[in-house]
Amino acid sequence: MFQDISVEQLLEFQRKKELTLVDVRSPSEYHDATIPGDLNIPLFDDQERAEIGTTYKQVSIQAAKEKGLEIVSAKLPAFVKSFQEIDSPKAVFCWRGGMRSKTTATVLSLMGIRVYRLTGGIRAYRSWVVDTLSRFEFRPKAYIINGLTGSGKTFILRYLKEQGYPVLDLEALAGHRGSIFGQIGLKSHNQKTFESLLLQEPLKLEDSPYVLFEAESKRIGKVVLPEFIVNEKETNVQFFIEMPIEERVKHILEDYEPWNHQEECLLAFQRIKSRIHTPIAKEIEAYLREGQFAEAVGSLLIYYYDPRYDHATSRYTSDKVTIRAHDFMEAAEAIMSRLGPPPPKLKEKSRFPAKAADRDFFNSREK
């Protein structure tokens, strides 16, 4: 028989890499939001789920159950085989720990496959995320990478991370670069996905002496940053990167590849066109249409982004360290020189204090 486990128990399993999480909801539910690091083996696809839901609303609960049984019966062999191919302990979940995860866990148990079921489903996990973020206290000192658009802040952060420095890459978690053009060539995340991904990172870094991240506005694309991140940005040391405009244009072209996304660039530009002096805006639009992307980027920096940036940064009251560099590598080396060697890599700890019931649960497994 399967065993129900709490969110805390499930995440402790996941932290120790002792469990494969499986979301048995439909593909569209899975893509909307799930638990990071899991798999999707849907009991019903989107069309089947819609059909069962219609039967539930228009006929009866019993008729919906019978329709579900009819659909599942035909696909059970392949469904069970998908779980047999996972060579590790498994835990399943659905929206609220209801029929789909219970049916899955029961069938797998009957087939001799040991499985856990998440109590409360992803709804319980989502509640845990929201509650934990609302109470989160960020312990490490923060160093903020700041600078004009195109000064290589993201390149610098990712290089520093490769060198072993503790980094929180907010744009990667959001799937967005933070500007009007920031979604081009990327898959942006919604708030639920962003918060689930975000929560994993500070918890890994909470015992580090410091963390580096980029100065972002409160909103990155579709997502809003939690207050503890915003507060850190406004009150800690800022590394301001100063770089020649030619190098900034080069970074932007390398990152965005506008020649592969010309229509998206034009659509994004329409959102800010009215904020730029009309003759300049017409010139920028013409550059974009004619494929003169370096000229378009240069004008956008001079007439739109740089003035807005100067206004936004004038409000900062934190310590400012200016880094003058010719390219992002020189800037990264200057920051590393100021910070010294990266701190020792810390062993990841449990993400929360274990409750007595959870300690008993894990102790019983080890005996």
Coordinates of C-alpha atoms in Angstrom, one line a residue:
M1 CA 0.0 0.0 0.0
F2 CA 1.2 3.5 -0.7
Q3 CA 2.2 6.0 2.0
D4 CA 1.2 9.6 2.3
I5 CA 4.0 12.1 3.0
S6 CA 4.0 15.8 3.9
V7 CA 5.6 18.6 1.8
E8 CA 8.4 18.8 4.4
Q9 CA 9.1 15.0 4.1
L10 CA 9.0 15.1 0.3
L11 CA 11.4 18.1 0.0
E12 CA 13.8 16.4 2.5
F13 CA 13.8 13.3 0.2
Q14 CA 14.4 15.5 -2.8
R15 CA 17.2 17.4 -1.1
K16 CA 19.0 14.0 -0.4
K17 CA 18.3 12.9 -4.0
E18 CA 16.5 9.9 -2.7
L19 CA 13.2 10.4 -4.6
T20 CA 11.8 11.0 -8.0
L21 CA 8.8 13.3 -8.0
V22 CA 6.1 12.7 -10.5
D23 CA 3.3 15.1 -11.3
V24 CA 0.3 13.2 -12.7
R25 CA -1.7 16.2 -13.7
S26 CA -2.3 17.1 -17.3
P27 CA 0.4 18.7 -19.4
S28 CA -1.1 22.2 -19.4
E29 CA -1.3 22.1 -15.6
Y30 CA 2.2 20.9 -15.4
H31 CA 3.5 23.6 -17.7
D32 CA 1.7 26.3 -15.7
A33 CA 3.5 25.4 -12.4
T34 CA 4.9 22.4 -10.7
I35 CA 7.6 21.4 -8.2
P36 CA 11.1 22.0 -9.7
G37 CA 13.0 18.9 -10.6
D38 CA 10.0 16.6 -11.1
L39 CA 8.7 14.6 -14.1
N40 CA 5.2 14.7 -15.7
I41 CA 3.5 11.4 -16.3
P42 CA -0.2 12.5 -16.8
L43 CA -3.0 10.3 -15.8
F44 CA -5.2 12.3 -18.2
D45 CA -4.1 14.5 -21.1
D46 CA -5.7 17.9 -21.5
Q47 CA -8.5 16.8 -23.8
E48 CA -9.4 13.8 -21.5
R49 CA -9.4 16.0 -18.4
A50 CA -11.7 18.5 -20.1
E51 CA -14.1 15.7 -21.1
I52 CA -14.2 14.4 -17.6
G53 CA -14.8 17.9 -16.2
T54 CA -17.7 18.5 -18.6
T55 CA -19.3 15.2 -17.6
Y56 CA -18.9 16.2 -13.9
K57 CA -20.6 19.5 -14.5
Q58 CA -23.3 18.4 -16.9
V59 CA -24.2 14.9 -15.7
S60 CA -23.0 13.8 -12.3
I61 CA -20.0 12.9 -10.1
Q62 CA -20.6 9.2 -10.6
A63 CA -20.7 9.6 -14.4
A64 CA -17.4 11.6 -14.3
K65 CA -15.8 8.8 -12.3
E66 CA -17.0 6.2 -14.8
K67 CA -15.7 8.2 -17.7
G68 CA -12.3 8.5 -16.0
L69 CA -12.2 4.8 -15.4
E70 CA -13.1 4.1 -19.0
I71 CA -10.2 6.4 -20.2
V72 CA -7.6 5.1 -17.7
S73 CA -8.4 1.4 -18.4
A74 CA -7.2 1.6 -22.0
K75 CA -3.9 3.3 -21.1
L76 CA -2.9 1.5 -17.8
P77 CA -0.2 -0.8 -19.2
A78 CA 1.7 2.1 -20.8
F79 CA 1.1 4.3 -17.7
V80 CA 2.5 1.7 -15.3
K81 CA 5.5 0.9 -17.6
S82 CA 6.4 4.6 -17.4
F83 CA 6.8 4.3 -13.6
Q84 CA 8.6 0.9 -13.9
E85 CA 11.3 2.7 -16.0
I86 CA 12.1 5.0 -13.1
D87 CA 14.9 3.4 -11.2
S88 CA 14.4 5.1 -7.9
P89 CA 11.8 5.6 -5.1
K90 CA 8.9 7.6 -6.4
A91 CA 6.3 10.1 -5.0
V92 CA 3.3 11.2 -6.9
F93 CA 1.1 14.3 -6.6
C94 CA -1.8 16.0 -8.3
W95 CA -3.6 19.3 -7.7
R96 CA -4.8 18.7 -4.1
G97 CA -3.9 15.1 -3.3
G98 CA -7.2 13.8 -4.7
M99 CA -8.4 11.2 -7.1
R100 CA -5.6 11.3 -9.7
S101 CA -2.7 10.8 -7.3
K102 CA -4.7 8.3 -5.2
T103 CA -5.6 6.3 -8.3
T104 CA -2.0 6.3 -9.5
A105 CA -0.6 5.4 -6.1
T106 CA -3.1 2.6 -5.7
V107 CA -2.5 1.1 -9.1
L108 CA 1.2 1.2 -8.7
S109 CA 1.0 -0.4 -5.3
L110 CA -1.1 -3.3 -6.7
M111 CA 1.6 -3.8 -9.4
G112 CA 4.3 -4.1 -6.7
I113 CA 5.8 -0.6 -7.2
R114 CA 6.3 1.2 -3.9
V115 CA 5.2 4.8 -4.1
Y116 CA 4.5 7.8 -1.8
R117 CA 1.7 10.3 -2.3
L118 CA 2.0 14.0 -1.4
T119 CA -0.7 15.0 1.0
G120 CA -2.5 18.0 -0.2
G121 CA -0.9 17.9 -3.7
I122 CA 0.7 20.8 -5.3
R123 CA -1.7 23.2 -3.6
A124 CA 0.0 22.3 -0.3
Y125 CA 3.4 22.8 -1.9
R126 CA 2.3 26.2 -3.2
S127 CA 1.1 27.2 0.3
W128 CA 4.5 26.2 1.7
V129 CA 6.3 28.3 -0.9
V130 CA 4.2 31.4 -0.3
D131 CA 4.4 31.1 3.5
T132 CA 8.2 30.5 3.5
L133 CA 8.9 33.4 1.2
S134 CA 6.7 35.7 3.3
R135 CA 8.8 34.9 6.4
F136 CA 12.2 34.6 4.7
E137 CA 15.1 36.4 6.3
F138 CA 18.1 36.8 4.0
R139 CA 21.3 36.3 6.1
P140 CA 24.2 36.8 3.7
K141 CA 25.6 40.2 2.9
A142 CA 24.6 41.2 -0.6
Y143 CA 26.8 42.7 -3.3
I144 CA 24.7 44.2 -6.1
I145 CA 26.0 44.3 -9.7
N146 CA 24.7 47.5 -11.2
G147 CA 25.4 49.5 -14.4
L148 CA 23.9 50.9 -17.6
T149 CA 22.0 48.7 -19.9
G150 CA 24.4 46.5 -21.9
S151 CA 27.3 46.7 -19.4
G152 CA 27.5 42.9 -19.1
K153 CA 25.9 42.5 -15.7
T154 CA 24.4 39.1 -16.5
F155 CA 27.6 37.9 -18.2
I156 CA 29.6 39.0 -15.2
L157 CA 27.3 37.2 -12.7
R158 CA 27.4 34.0 -14.7
Y159 CA 31.1 34.1 -15.1
L160 CA 31.5 34.7 -11.3
K161 CA 29.2 31.7 -10.7
E162 CA 31.4 29.5 -12.9
Q163 CA 34.4 30.6 -10.8
G164 CA 32.6 29.4 -7.6
Y165 CA 31.2 32.7 -6.3
P166 CA 27.8 32.6 -4.6
V167 CA 25.4 34.1 -7.2
L168 CA 21.6 34.5 -7.3
D169 CA 20.7 34.8 -11.0
L170 CA 17.2 36.5 -10.9
E171 CA 16.9 36.8 -14.7
A172 CA 17.5 33.1 -15.2
L173 CA 14.9 32.3 -12.6
A174 CA 12.4 34.7 -14.3
G175 CA 13.2 33.5 -17.8
H176 CA 13.4 37.2 -18.7
R177 CA 16.1 39.9 -19.0
G178 CA 14.1 42.6 -17.3
S179 CA 13.7 45.1 -20.1
I180 CA 10.9 45.8 -22.6
F181 CA 12.8 43.5 -25.0
G182 CA 13.7 41.0 -22.2
Q183 CA 11.5 38.1 -23.3
I184 CA 12.9 37.9 -26.8
G185 CA 14.3 34.4 -27.5
L186 CA 13.4 33.2 -24.0
K187 CA 10.5 31.4 -22.3
S188 CA 9.4 33.7 -19.5
H189 CA 8.1 32.2 -16.2
N190 CA 4.9 33.0 -14.3
Q191 CA 4.9 34.1 -10.7
K192 CA 4.3 30.6 -9.3
T193 CA 7.2 29.0 -11.2
F194 CA 9.5 31.9 -10.4
E195 CA 8.8 31.7 -6.7
S196 CA 9.3 27.9 -6.6
L197 CA 12.7 28.3 -8.4
L198 CA 13.7 31.3 -6.4
L199 CA 13.1 29.7 -3.0
Q200 CA 15.5 26.9 -3.8
E201 CA 18.4 29.3 -4.4
P202 CA 18.5 31.5 -1.2
L203 CA 18.0 28.4 0.9
K204 CA 21.1 26.9 -0.7
L205 CA 23.0 30.2 -0.1
E206 CA 21.7 31.2 3.3
D207 CA 25.0 30.2 5.1
S208 CA 27.3 31.9 2.6
P209 CA 29.1 35.0 3.8
Y210 CA 27.7 37.0 0.9
V211 CA 25.7 36.6 -2.3
L212 CA 26.0 38.5 -5.6
F213 CA 23.0 39.4 -7.7
E214 CA 22.0 42.0 -10.3
A215 CA 20.2 45.3 -9.6
E216 CA 16.7 44.6 -11.0
S217 CA 13.5 46.6 -10.8
K218 CA 10.8 45.2 -8.6
R219 CA 9.3 43.5 -11.7
I220 CA 11.2 41.2 -14.1
G221 CA 8.9 40.5 -17.0
K222 CA 5.8 38.8 -15.6
V223 CA 7.1 38.3 -12.1
V224 CA 7.4 40.5 -9.0
L225 CA 10.4 40.2 -6.7
P226 CA 9.8 39.5 -3.0
E227 CA 10.4 42.3 -0.6
F228 CA 13.5 40.7 1.0
I229 CA 15.3 40.9 -2.4
V230 CA 14.2 44.4 -3.1
N231 CA 15.4 45.6 0.3
E232 CA 18.8 43.9 -0.2
K233 CA 19.2 45.7 -3.5
E234 CA 18.5 49.1 -2.0
T235 CA 20.6 48.9 1.2
N236 CA 23.8 46.9 0.3
V237 CA 27.1 47.6 -1.6
Q238 CA 26.6 48.3 -5.3
F239 CA 29.3 47.6 -7.9
F240 CA 28.5 50.1 -10.7
I241 CA 30.0 48.9 -14.0
E242 CA 31.1 51.7 -16.4
M243 CA 31.8 50.5 -19.9
P244 CA 32.2 52.1 -23.4
I245 CA 29.0 52.3 -25.3
E246 CA 30.5 50.4 -28.2
E247 CA 31.1 47.4 -25.9
R248 CA 27.6 47.7 -24.5
V249 CA 26.1 47.6 -28.0
K250 CA 28.2 44.5 -28.8
H251 CA 26.9 42.7 -25.6
I252 CA 23.3 43.4 -26.4
L253 CA 23.7 42.2 -30.0
E254 CA 25.4 39.0 -28.9
D255 CA 22.7 38.4 -26.2
Y256 CA 19.5 39.2 -28.1
E257 CA 20.5 38.2 -31.7
P258 CA 17.9 40.7 -33.1
W259 CA 18.5 39.5 -36.7
N260 CA 16.8 36.2 -35.6
H261 CA 13.9 38.1 -33.8
Q262 CA 13.2 41.1 -36.0
E263 CA 9.4 41.1 -35.7
E264 CA 9.6 40.6 -31.9
C265 CA 12.0 43.5 -31.6
L266 CA 9.6 45.8 -33.6
L267 CA 6.6 44.7 -31.5
A268 CA 8.5 45.4 -28.3
F269 CA 9.6 48.8 -29.6
Q270 CA 6.0 49.8 -30.1
R271 CA 5.5 49.7 -26.3
I272 CA 8.1 52.4 -25.7
K273 CA 7.9 54.4 -28.9
S274 CA 5.7 57.1 -27.5
R275 CA 8.2 57.8 -24.7
I276 CA 10.9 58.8 -27.1
H277 CA 11.1 62.1 -29.0
T278 CA 9.2 61.5 -32.2
P279 CA 12.0 62.1 -34.8
I280 CA 14.3 59.8 -32.8
A281 CA 11.7 57.1 -32.4
K282 CA 11.0 57.1 -36.2
E283 CA 14.8 56.8 -36.8
I284 CA 15.1 53.8 -34.4
E285 CA 12.1 52.1 -36.0
A286 CA 13.6 52.5 -39.4
Y287 CA 16.9 51.0 -38.2
L288 CA 15.0 48.0 -36.9
R289 CA 13.0 47.5 -40.1
E290 CA 16.2 47.8 -42.2
G291 CA 18.2 45.4 -40.1
Q292 CA 20.6 48.1 -38.9
F293 CA 20.5 46.7 -35.4
A294 CA 23.7 48.2 -34.0
E295 CA 22.5 51.7 -34.9
A296 CA 19.1 50.9 -33.3
V297 CA 20.6 49.7 -30.1
G298 CA 23.0 52.6 -29.9
S299 CA 20.1 55.1 -30.2
L300 CA 18.0 53.2 -27.7
L301 CA 20.8 53.4 -25.2
I302 CA 21.5 57.1 -25.7
Y303 CA 17.9 58.4 -25.9
Y304 CA 15.9 56.0 -23.8
Y305 CA 17.7 53.6 -21.5
D306 CA 20.6 55.7 -20.2
P307 CA 18.4 58.7 -19.1
R308 CA 15.9 56.4 -17.4
Y309 CA 18.8 54.5 -15.6
D310 CA 20.4 57.7 -14.4
H311 CA 17.0 58.8 -12.9
A312 CA 16.4 55.4 -11.2
T313 CA 19.9 55.1 -9.6
S314 CA 19.8 58.6 -8.2
R315 CA 17.6 57.2 -5.4
Y316 CA 20.1 54.6 -4.2
T317 CA 21.5 55.4 -0.7
S318 CA 23.8 52.3 -0.4
D319 CA 27.6 52.2 -0.8
K320 CA 28.7 52.6 -4.4
V321 CA 31.9 51.1 -5.9
T322 CA 32.6 52.1 -9.4
I323 CA 34.2 49.5 -11.7
R324 CA 35.6 51.0 -15.0
A325 CA 36.3 48.3 -17.6
H326 CA 36.6 47.9 -21.3
D327 CA 34.7 44.6 -21.3
F328 CA 32.8 42.3 -19.0
M329 CA 35.8 40.0 -18.4
E330 CA 37.8 43.0 -17.1
A331 CA 34.9 44.0 -14.9
A332 CA 34.5 40.5 -13.5
E333 CA 38.2 40.3 -12.7
A334 CA 38.0 43.7 -10.9
I335 CA 35.2 42.4 -8.8
M336 CA 37.0 39.2 -8.0
S337 CA 40.0 41.2 -6.9
R338 CA 37.9 43.1 -4.5
L339 CA 36.1 40.1 -3.1
G340 CA 39.1 37.8 -2.9
P341 CA 38.9 34.0 -3.5
P342 CA 35.4 32.5 -3.5
P343 CA 34.1 31.2 -0.2
P344 CA 34.3 27.5 0.5
K345 CA 31.4 25.6 -1.0
L346 CA 28.9 24.9 1.8
K347 CA 27.1 21.6 2.2
E348 CA 23.4 22.0 1.6
K349 CA 21.4 21.7 4.8
S350 CA 17.9 20.7 5.4
R351 CA 15.6 23.4 4.1
F352 CA 13.5 23.7 7.3
P353 CA 13.6 22.5 10.9
A354 CA 12.2 19.0 11.0
K355 CA 9.0 18.5 12.9
A356 CA 8.9 15.7 15.5
A357 CA 6.7 13.6 13.2
D358 CA 9.1 14.1 10.3
R359 CA 12.1 13.0 12.4
D360 CA 10.2 9.9 13.4
F361 CA 9.3 9.2 9.8
F362 CA 12.9 9.4 8.6
N363 CA 14.3 7.5 11.6
S364 CA 11.9 4.6 10.9
R365 CA 13.1 4.4 7.3
E366 CA 16.7 4.1 8.3
K367 CA 16.1 1.2 10.7

